[in-house]
PDB file of C-alpha atoms in Angstrom:
ATOM      1  CA  UNK A   1      83.983 133.715  89.505  1.00 90.00           C
ATOM      2  CA  UNK A   2      85.234 134.813  86.113  1.00 90.00           C
ATOM      3  CA  UNK A   3      87.339 132.269  84.218  1.00 91.00           C
ATOM      4  CA  UNK A   4      90.833 133.215  83.099  1.00 91.00           C
ATOM      5  CA  UNK A   5      91.184 133.795  79.372  1.00 92.00           C
ATOM      6  CA  UNK A   6      92.870 130.796  77.775  1.00 89.00           C
ATOM      7  CA  UNK A   7      95.358 133.172  76.095  1.00 91.00           C
ATOM      8  CA  UNK A   8      96.747 133.965  79.563  1.00 91.00           C
ATOM      9  CA  UNK A   9      97.419 130.318  80.435  1.00 90.00           C
ATOM     10  CA  UNK A  10     100.795 128.801  79.657  1.00 86.00           C
ATOM     11  CA  UNK A  11     101.021 125.025  79.486  1.00 88.00           C
ATOM     12  CA  UNK A  12     104.451 123.942  80.615  1.00 91.00           C
ATOM     13  CA  UNK A  13     106.534 120.929  79.710  1.00 94.00           C
ATOM     14  CA  UNK A  14     109.249 119.107  81.570  1.00 96.00           C
ATOM     15  CA  UNK A  15     112.574 120.875  81.104  1.00 96.00           C
ATOM     16  CA  UNK A  16     111.021 124.097  79.868  1.00 96.00           C
ATOM     17  CA  UNK A  17     112.880 127.270  80.843  1.00 96.00           C
ATOM     18  CA  UNK A  18     111.235 130.450  82.044  1.00 94.00           C
ATOM     19  CA  UNK A  19     112.852 133.819  82.642  1.00 93.00           C
ATOM     20  CA  UNK A  20     111.721 135.902  85.606  1.00 91.00           C
ATOM     21  CA  UNK A  21     113.603 139.185  85.730  1.00 92.00           C
ATOM     22  CA  UNK A  22     117.275 138.304  85.399  1.00 92.00           C
ATOM     23  CA  UNK A  23     116.778 134.697  86.586  1.00 93.00           C
ATOM     24  CA  UNK A  24     116.183 131.652  84.429  1.00 95.00           C
ATOM     25  CA  UNK A  25     114.254 128.768  85.973  1.00 97.00           C
ATOM     26  CA  UNK A  26     114.058 125.234  84.636  1.00 97.00           C
ATOM     27  CA  UNK A  27     110.629 123.691  85.222  1.00 97.00           C
ATOM     28  CA  UNK A  28     110.829 119.988  86.023  1.00 98.00           C
ATOM     29  CA  UNK A  29     108.011 117.486  86.362  1.00 97.00           C
ATOM     30  CA  UNK A  30     108.208 115.850  89.796  1.00 97.00           C
ATOM     31  CA  UNK A  31     105.335 113.404  90.372  1.00 94.00           C
ATOM     32  CA  UNK A  32     105.027 111.327  93.521  1.00 93.00           C
ATOM     33  CA  UNK A  33     103.123 113.743  95.715  1.00 90.00           C
ATOM     34  CA  UNK A  34     100.806 114.644  92.826  1.00 89.00           C
ATOM     35  CA  UNK A  35     100.734 113.763  89.134  1.00 89.00           C
ATOM     36  CA  UNK A  36     100.701 117.408  88.040  1.00 90.00           C
ATOM     37  CA  UNK A  37     103.564 118.591  90.252  1.00 92.00           C
ATOM     38  CA  UNK A  38     106.424 120.739  88.943  1.00 96.00           C
ATOM     39  CA  UNK A  39     109.445 122.255  90.676  1.00 97.00           C
ATOM     40  CA  UNK A  40     111.410 125.354  89.654  1.00 97.00           C
ATOM     41  CA  UNK A  41     115.198 125.029  89.517  1.00 98.00           C
ATOM     42  CA  UNK A  42     117.513 128.037  89.629  1.00 97.00           C
ATOM     43  CA  UNK A  43     120.745 126.317  88.590  1.00 93.00           C
ATOM     44  CA  UNK A  44     122.777 129.536  88.806  1.00 93.00           C
ATOM     45  CA  UNK A  45     121.895 130.080  92.471  1.00 94.00           C
ATOM     46  CA  UNK A  46     121.759 126.294  93.167  1.00 96.00           C
ATOM     47  CA  UNK A  47     118.302 126.450  94.684  1.00 97.00           C
ATOM     48  CA  UNK A  48     114.985 124.780  93.970  1.00 98.00           C
ATOM     49  CA  UNK A  49     111.428 125.839  94.691  1.00 98.00           C
ATOM     50  CA  UNK A  50     110.070 122.400  95.513  1.00 97.00           C
ATOM     51  CA  UNK A  51     106.378 122.804  96.236  1.00 94.00           C
ATOM     52  CA  UNK A  52     105.465 119.642  98.175  1.00 94.00           C
ATOM     53  CA  UNK A  53     107.873 117.284  96.386  1.00 96.00           C
ATOM     54  CA  UNK A  54     110.608 117.783  98.997  1.00 98.00           C
ATOM     55  CA  UNK A  55     108.274 117.307 101.944  1.00 97.00           C
ATOM     56  CA  UNK A  56     107.216 119.617 104.743  1.00 97.00           C
ATOM     57  CA  UNK A  57     109.425 121.146 107.406  1.00 98.00           C
ATOM     58  CA  UNK A  58     108.381 123.381 110.265  1.00 97.00           C
ATOM     59  CA  UNK A  59     110.859 125.800 111.789  1.00 96.00           C
ATOM     60  CA  UNK A  60     109.397 124.954 115.210  1.00 96.00           C
ATOM     61  CA  UNK A  61     110.957 121.480 114.912  1.00 97.00           C
ATOM     62  CA  UNK A  62     114.451 122.711 114.011  1.00 97.00           C
ATOM     63  CA  UNK A  63     117.117 121.684 116.512  1.00 97.00           C
ATOM     64  CA  UNK A  64     120.892 121.959 116.735  1.00 97.00           C
ATOM     65  CA  UNK A  65     120.895 119.090 114.223  1.00 97.00           C
ATOM     66  CA  UNK A  66     119.140 121.297 111.666  1.00 97.00           C
ATOM     67  CA  UNK A  67     115.776 121.011 109.985  1.00 98.00           C
ATOM     68  CA  UNK A  68     113.351 118.129 110.530  1.00 98.00           C
ATOM     69  CA  UNK A  69     111.434 117.011 107.446  1.00 98.00           C
ATOM     70  CA  UNK A  70     108.668 114.556 106.548  1.00 98.00           C
ATOM     71  CA  UNK A  71     107.238 113.576 103.153  1.00 98.00           C
ATOM     72  CA  UNK A  72     103.768 114.477 101.951  1.00 96.00           C
ATOM     73  CA  UNK A  73     101.597 111.509 100.987  1.00 96.00           C
ATOM     74  CA  UNK A  74      98.305 113.376 100.820  1.00 92.00           C
ATOM     75  CA  UNK A  75      95.405 112.186  98.640  1.00 91.00           C
ATOM     76  CA  UNK A  76      94.948 111.358  95.827  1.00 89.00           C
ATOM     77  CA  UNK A  77      98.008 110.761  93.647  1.00 92.00           C
ATOM     78  CA  UNK A  78     100.682 109.536  96.071  1.00 94.00           C
ATOM     79  CA  UNK A  79     103.088 107.164  94.319  1.00 96.00           C
ATOM     80  CA  UNK A  80     106.115 106.059  96.374  1.00 97.00           C
ATOM     81  CA  UNK A  81     108.269 105.020  93.400  1.00 97.00           C
ATOM     82  CA  UNK A  82     107.663 108.328  91.636  1.00 97.00           C
ATOM     83  CA  UNK A  83     108.301 110.215  94.889  1.00 98.00           C
ATOM     84  CA  UNK A  84     111.700 108.510  95.316  1.00 98.00           C
ATOM     85  CA  UNK A  85     112.590 109.264  91.686  1.00 98.00           C
ATOM     86  CA  UNK A  86     111.560 112.915  92.022  1.00 98.00           C
ATOM     87  CA  UNK A  87     113.676 113.388  95.158  1.00 98.00           C
ATOM     88  CA  UNK A  88     116.645 111.850  93.344  1.00 98.00           C
ATOM     89  CA  UNK A  89     116.011 114.148  90.397  1.00 98.00           C
ATOM     90  CA  UNK A  90     116.028 117.206  92.660  1.00 98.00           C
ATOM     91  CA  UNK A  91     119.291 116.062  94.252  1.00 98.00           C
ATOM     92  CA  UNK A  92     120.882 115.625  90.814  1.00 98.00           C
ATOM     93  CA  UNK A  93     120.996 119.444  90.693  1.00 97.00           C
ATOM     94  CA  UNK A  94     123.074 119.503  93.923  1.00 97.00           C
ATOM     95  CA  UNK A  95     120.965 122.280  95.459  1.00 98.00           C
ATOM     96  CA  UNK A  96     122.432 124.327  98.276  1.00 98.00           C
ATOM     97  CA  UNK A  97     118.898 125.130  99.406  1.00 98.00           C
ATOM     98  CA  UNK A  98     115.332 124.084  98.756  1.00 98.00           C
ATOM     99  CA  UNK A  99     112.391 126.413  99.259  1.00 98.00           C
ATOM    100  CA  UNK A 100     109.409 124.434 100.502  1.00 97.00           C
ATOM    101  CA  UNK A 101     105.791 125.469 100.222  1.00 94.00           C
ATOM    102  CA  UNK A 102     105.427 124.216 103.813  1.00 92.00           C
ATOM    103  CA  UNK A 103     107.634 125.958 104.980  1.00 92.00           C
ATOM    104  CA  UNK A 104     110.554 128.137 104.086  1.00 90.00           C
ATOM    105  CA  UNK A 105     114.167 127.504 103.179  1.00 96.00           C
ATOM    106  CA  UNK A 106     116.070 124.353 104.120  1.00 98.00           C
ATOM    107  CA  UNK A 107     119.720 123.514 103.582  1.00 97.00           C
ATOM    108  CA  UNK A 108     121.694 120.295 104.221  1.00 96.00           C
ATOM    109  CA  UNK A 109     119.684 118.868 101.361  1.00 98.00           C
ATOM    110  CA  UNK A 110     121.537 115.515 101.039  1.00 98.00           C
ATOM    111  CA  UNK A 111     120.668 114.639 104.663  1.00 98.00           C
ATOM    112  CA  UNK A 112     117.075 115.753 104.224  1.00 98.00           C
ATOM    113  CA  UNK A 113     116.752 113.754 100.992  1.00 99.00           C
ATOM    114  CA  UNK A 114     118.015 110.652 102.811  1.00 99.00           C
ATOM    115  CA  UNK A 115     115.472 111.293 105.583  1.00 98.00           C
ATOM    116  CA  UNK A 116     112.680 111.581 103.011  1.00 98.00           C
ATOM    117  CA  UNK A 117     113.723 108.346 101.292  1.00 99.00           C
ATOM    118  CA  UNK A 118     113.774 106.512 104.624  1.00 98.00           C
ATOM    119  CA  UNK A 119     110.413 107.958 105.599  1.00 98.00           C
ATOM    120  CA  UNK A 120     108.781 107.020 102.294  1.00 98.00           C
ATOM    121  CA  UNK A 121     109.880 103.415 102.777  1.00 98.00           C
ATOM    122  CA  UNK A 122     108.650 103.448 106.384  1.00 99.00           C
ATOM    123  CA  UNK A 123     105.320 105.004 105.391  1.00 98.00           C
ATOM    124  CA  UNK A 124     104.723 102.306 102.767  1.00 98.00           C
ATOM    125  CA  UNK A 125     105.590  99.613 105.313  1.00 98.00           C
ATOM    126  CA  UNK A 126     103.211 101.186 107.852  1.00 98.00           C
ATOM    127  CA  UNK A 127     100.422 101.427 105.291  1.00 98.00           C
ATOM    128  CA  UNK A 128     100.793  97.851 104.085  1.00 97.00           C
ATOM    129  CA  UNK A 129     100.833  96.611 107.688  1.00 98.00           C
ATOM    130  CA  UNK A 130      97.364  98.167 108.068  1.00 97.00           C
ATOM    131  CA  UNK A 131      95.950  96.833 104.793  1.00 95.00           C
ATOM    132  CA  UNK A 132      93.555  94.417 106.504  1.00 94.00           C
ATOM    133  CA  UNK A 133      92.489  96.842 109.227  1.00 92.00           C
ATOM    134  CA  UNK A 134      88.832  97.663 109.632  1.00 92.00           C
ATOM    135  CA  UNK A 135      89.751 101.279 110.359  1.00 96.00           C
ATOM    136  CA  UNK A 136      92.693 101.705 108.033  1.00 97.00           C
ATOM    137  CA  UNK A 137      93.150 105.479 108.000  1.00 97.00           C
ATOM    138  CA  UNK A 138      93.015 105.756 111.802  1.00 98.00           C
ATOM    139  CA  UNK A 139      95.416 102.842 112.254  1.00 98.00           C
ATOM    140  CA  UNK A 140      97.850 104.266 109.709  1.00 98.00           C
ATOM    141  CA  UNK A 141      97.680 107.662 111.452  1.00 98.00           C
ATOM    142  CA  UNK A 142      98.393 106.056 114.828  1.00 98.00           C
ATOM    143  CA  UNK A 143     101.449 104.229 113.497  1.00 98.00           C
ATOM    144  CA  UNK A 144     102.660 107.310 111.585  1.00 98.00           C
ATOM    145  CA  UNK A 145     102.381 109.340 114.783  1.00 98.00           C
ATOM    146  CA  UNK A 146     104.516 106.856 116.720  1.00 98.00           C
ATOM    147  CA  UNK A 147     107.077 106.682 113.915  1.00 99.00           C
ATOM    148  CA  UNK A 148     107.355 110.442 113.373  1.00 98.00           C
ATOM    149  CA  UNK A 149     107.480 111.266 117.086  1.00 98.00           C
ATOM    150  CA  UNK A 150     110.279 108.707 117.553  1.00 98.00           C
ATOM    151  CA  UNK A 151     112.163 110.449 114.742  1.00 98.00           C
ATOM    152  CA  UNK A 152     111.518 113.813 116.422  1.00 97.00           C
ATOM    153  CA  UNK A 153     113.025 112.485 119.662  1.00 97.00           C
ATOM    154  CA  UNK A 154     116.107 111.225 117.801  1.00 97.00           C
ATOM    155  CA  UNK A 155     116.376 114.654 116.158  1.00 98.00           C
ATOM    156  CA  UNK A 156     116.614 116.283 119.587  1.00 97.00           C
ATOM    157  CA  UNK A 157     113.204 117.939 119.584  1.00 98.00           C
ATOM    158  CA  UNK A 158     112.006 118.427 123.148  1.00 95.00           C
ATOM    159  CA  UNK A 159     108.468 119.722 122.617  1.00 95.00           C
ATOM    160  CA  UNK A 160     105.715 117.988 124.565  1.00 95.00           C
ATOM    161  CA  UNK A 161     102.878 115.976 123.030  1.00 95.00           C
ATOM    162  CA  UNK A 162     100.612 119.024 122.799  1.00 97.00           C
ATOM    163  CA  UNK A 163     103.269 120.952 120.826  1.00 97.00           C
ATOM    164  CA  UNK A 164     103.947 117.972 118.539  1.00 97.00           C
ATOM    165  CA  UNK A 165     100.255 117.483 117.868  1.00 97.00           C
ATOM    166  CA  UNK A 166      99.718 121.177 117.145  1.00 97.00           C
ATOM    167  CA  UNK A 167     102.532 121.186 114.584  1.00 97.00           C
ATOM    168  CA  UNK A 168     102.227 117.780 112.923  1.00 97.00           C
ATOM    169  CA  UNK A 169      98.847 116.102 113.426  1.00 97.00           C
ATOM    170  CA  UNK A 170      97.232 117.879 110.482  1.00 97.00           C
ATOM    171  CA  UNK A 171      99.925 116.524 108.163  1.00 97.00           C
ATOM    172  CA  UNK A 172      99.831 113.093 109.778  1.00 98.00           C
ATOM    173  CA  UNK A 173      96.079 112.806 109.253  1.00 98.00           C
ATOM    174  CA  UNK A 174      96.338 113.929 105.604  1.00 97.00           C
ATOM    175  CA  UNK A 175      99.273 111.588 104.987  1.00 98.00           C
ATOM    176  CA  UNK A 176      97.304 108.683 106.486  1.00 98.00           C
ATOM    177  CA  UNK A 177      94.378 109.474 104.178  1.00 98.00           C
ATOM    178  CA  UNK A 178      96.701 109.569 101.182  1.00 97.00           C
ATOM    179  CA  UNK A 179      98.304 106.260 102.134  1.00 98.00           C
ATOM    180  CA  UNK A 180      94.854 104.700 102.446  1.00 97.00           C
ATOM    181  CA  UNK A 181      93.913 105.987  98.971  1.00 97.00           C
ATOM    182  CA  UNK A 182      97.200 104.579  97.622  1.00 97.00           C
ATOM    183  CA  UNK A 183      96.507 101.171  99.219  1.00 96.00           C
ATOM    184  CA  UNK A 184      93.019 101.120  97.717  1.00 95.00           C
ATOM    185  CA  UNK A 185      94.437 101.993  94.282  1.00 94.00           C
ATOM    186  CA  UNK A 186      97.026  99.173  94.577  1.00 92.00           C
ATOM    187  CA  UNK A 187      94.307  96.703  95.595  1.00 92.00           C
ATOM    188  CA  UNK A 188      92.190  97.678  92.580  1.00 90.00           C
ATOM    189  CA  UNK A 189      95.157  97.303  90.238  1.00 86.00           C
ATOM    190  CA  UNK A 190      95.899  93.815  91.605  1.00 87.00           C
ATOM    191  CA  UNK A 191      92.233  92.827  91.285  1.00 84.00           C
ATOM    192  CA  UNK A 192      92.121  94.100  87.688  1.00 84.00           C
ATOM    193  CA  UNK A 193      95.252  92.099  86.806  1.00 80.00           C
ATOM    194  CA  UNK A 194      93.750  88.936  88.314  1.00 81.00           C
ATOM    195  CA  UNK A 195      90.469  89.374  86.447  1.00 81.00           C
ATOM    196  CA  UNK A 196      92.301  90.078  83.174  1.00 81.00           C
ATOM    197  CA  UNK A 197      94.306  86.849  83.374  1.00 74.00           C
TER     198      UNK A 197
END
């Protein structure tokens, strides 16, 4: 593998603007899913390319109620407070649509943002309830599965367990791993504070 010449690399900063053809995008730092994460805002078209900051949404789970969305809490930088702040920052642009890496275009962004906020709080509660578990990641995944599938039912999704698992279990397992890493990081921070005092 040949490295890219450093002259071809552009380091970006929060709020930097970049022109692509006739469009101007504002690049905004949106940590929470990952420390390095940026989103691209097209204020003129009122749309945002969100990467993983605005969760994941599969068209297979769309119902008459619209898109179904869940947050990404994958390893290793998940930070719930930063994730909430980044979602709020995205919504401050009043986007008509968000373009997700996984997957596609979603609208009704205020509802989806509220869903993501609720899910982040629920995920943290689930993770902390498993803090003393001997098999933390598996227990978190089990509780996430129950929580997300209950939400799917309320959303009007009628796929069977096999269909749900095929669509969502990969994300659930990764999210459980990320929540476990987050719990471990919080435990280390608390231990460091105790030893410093």
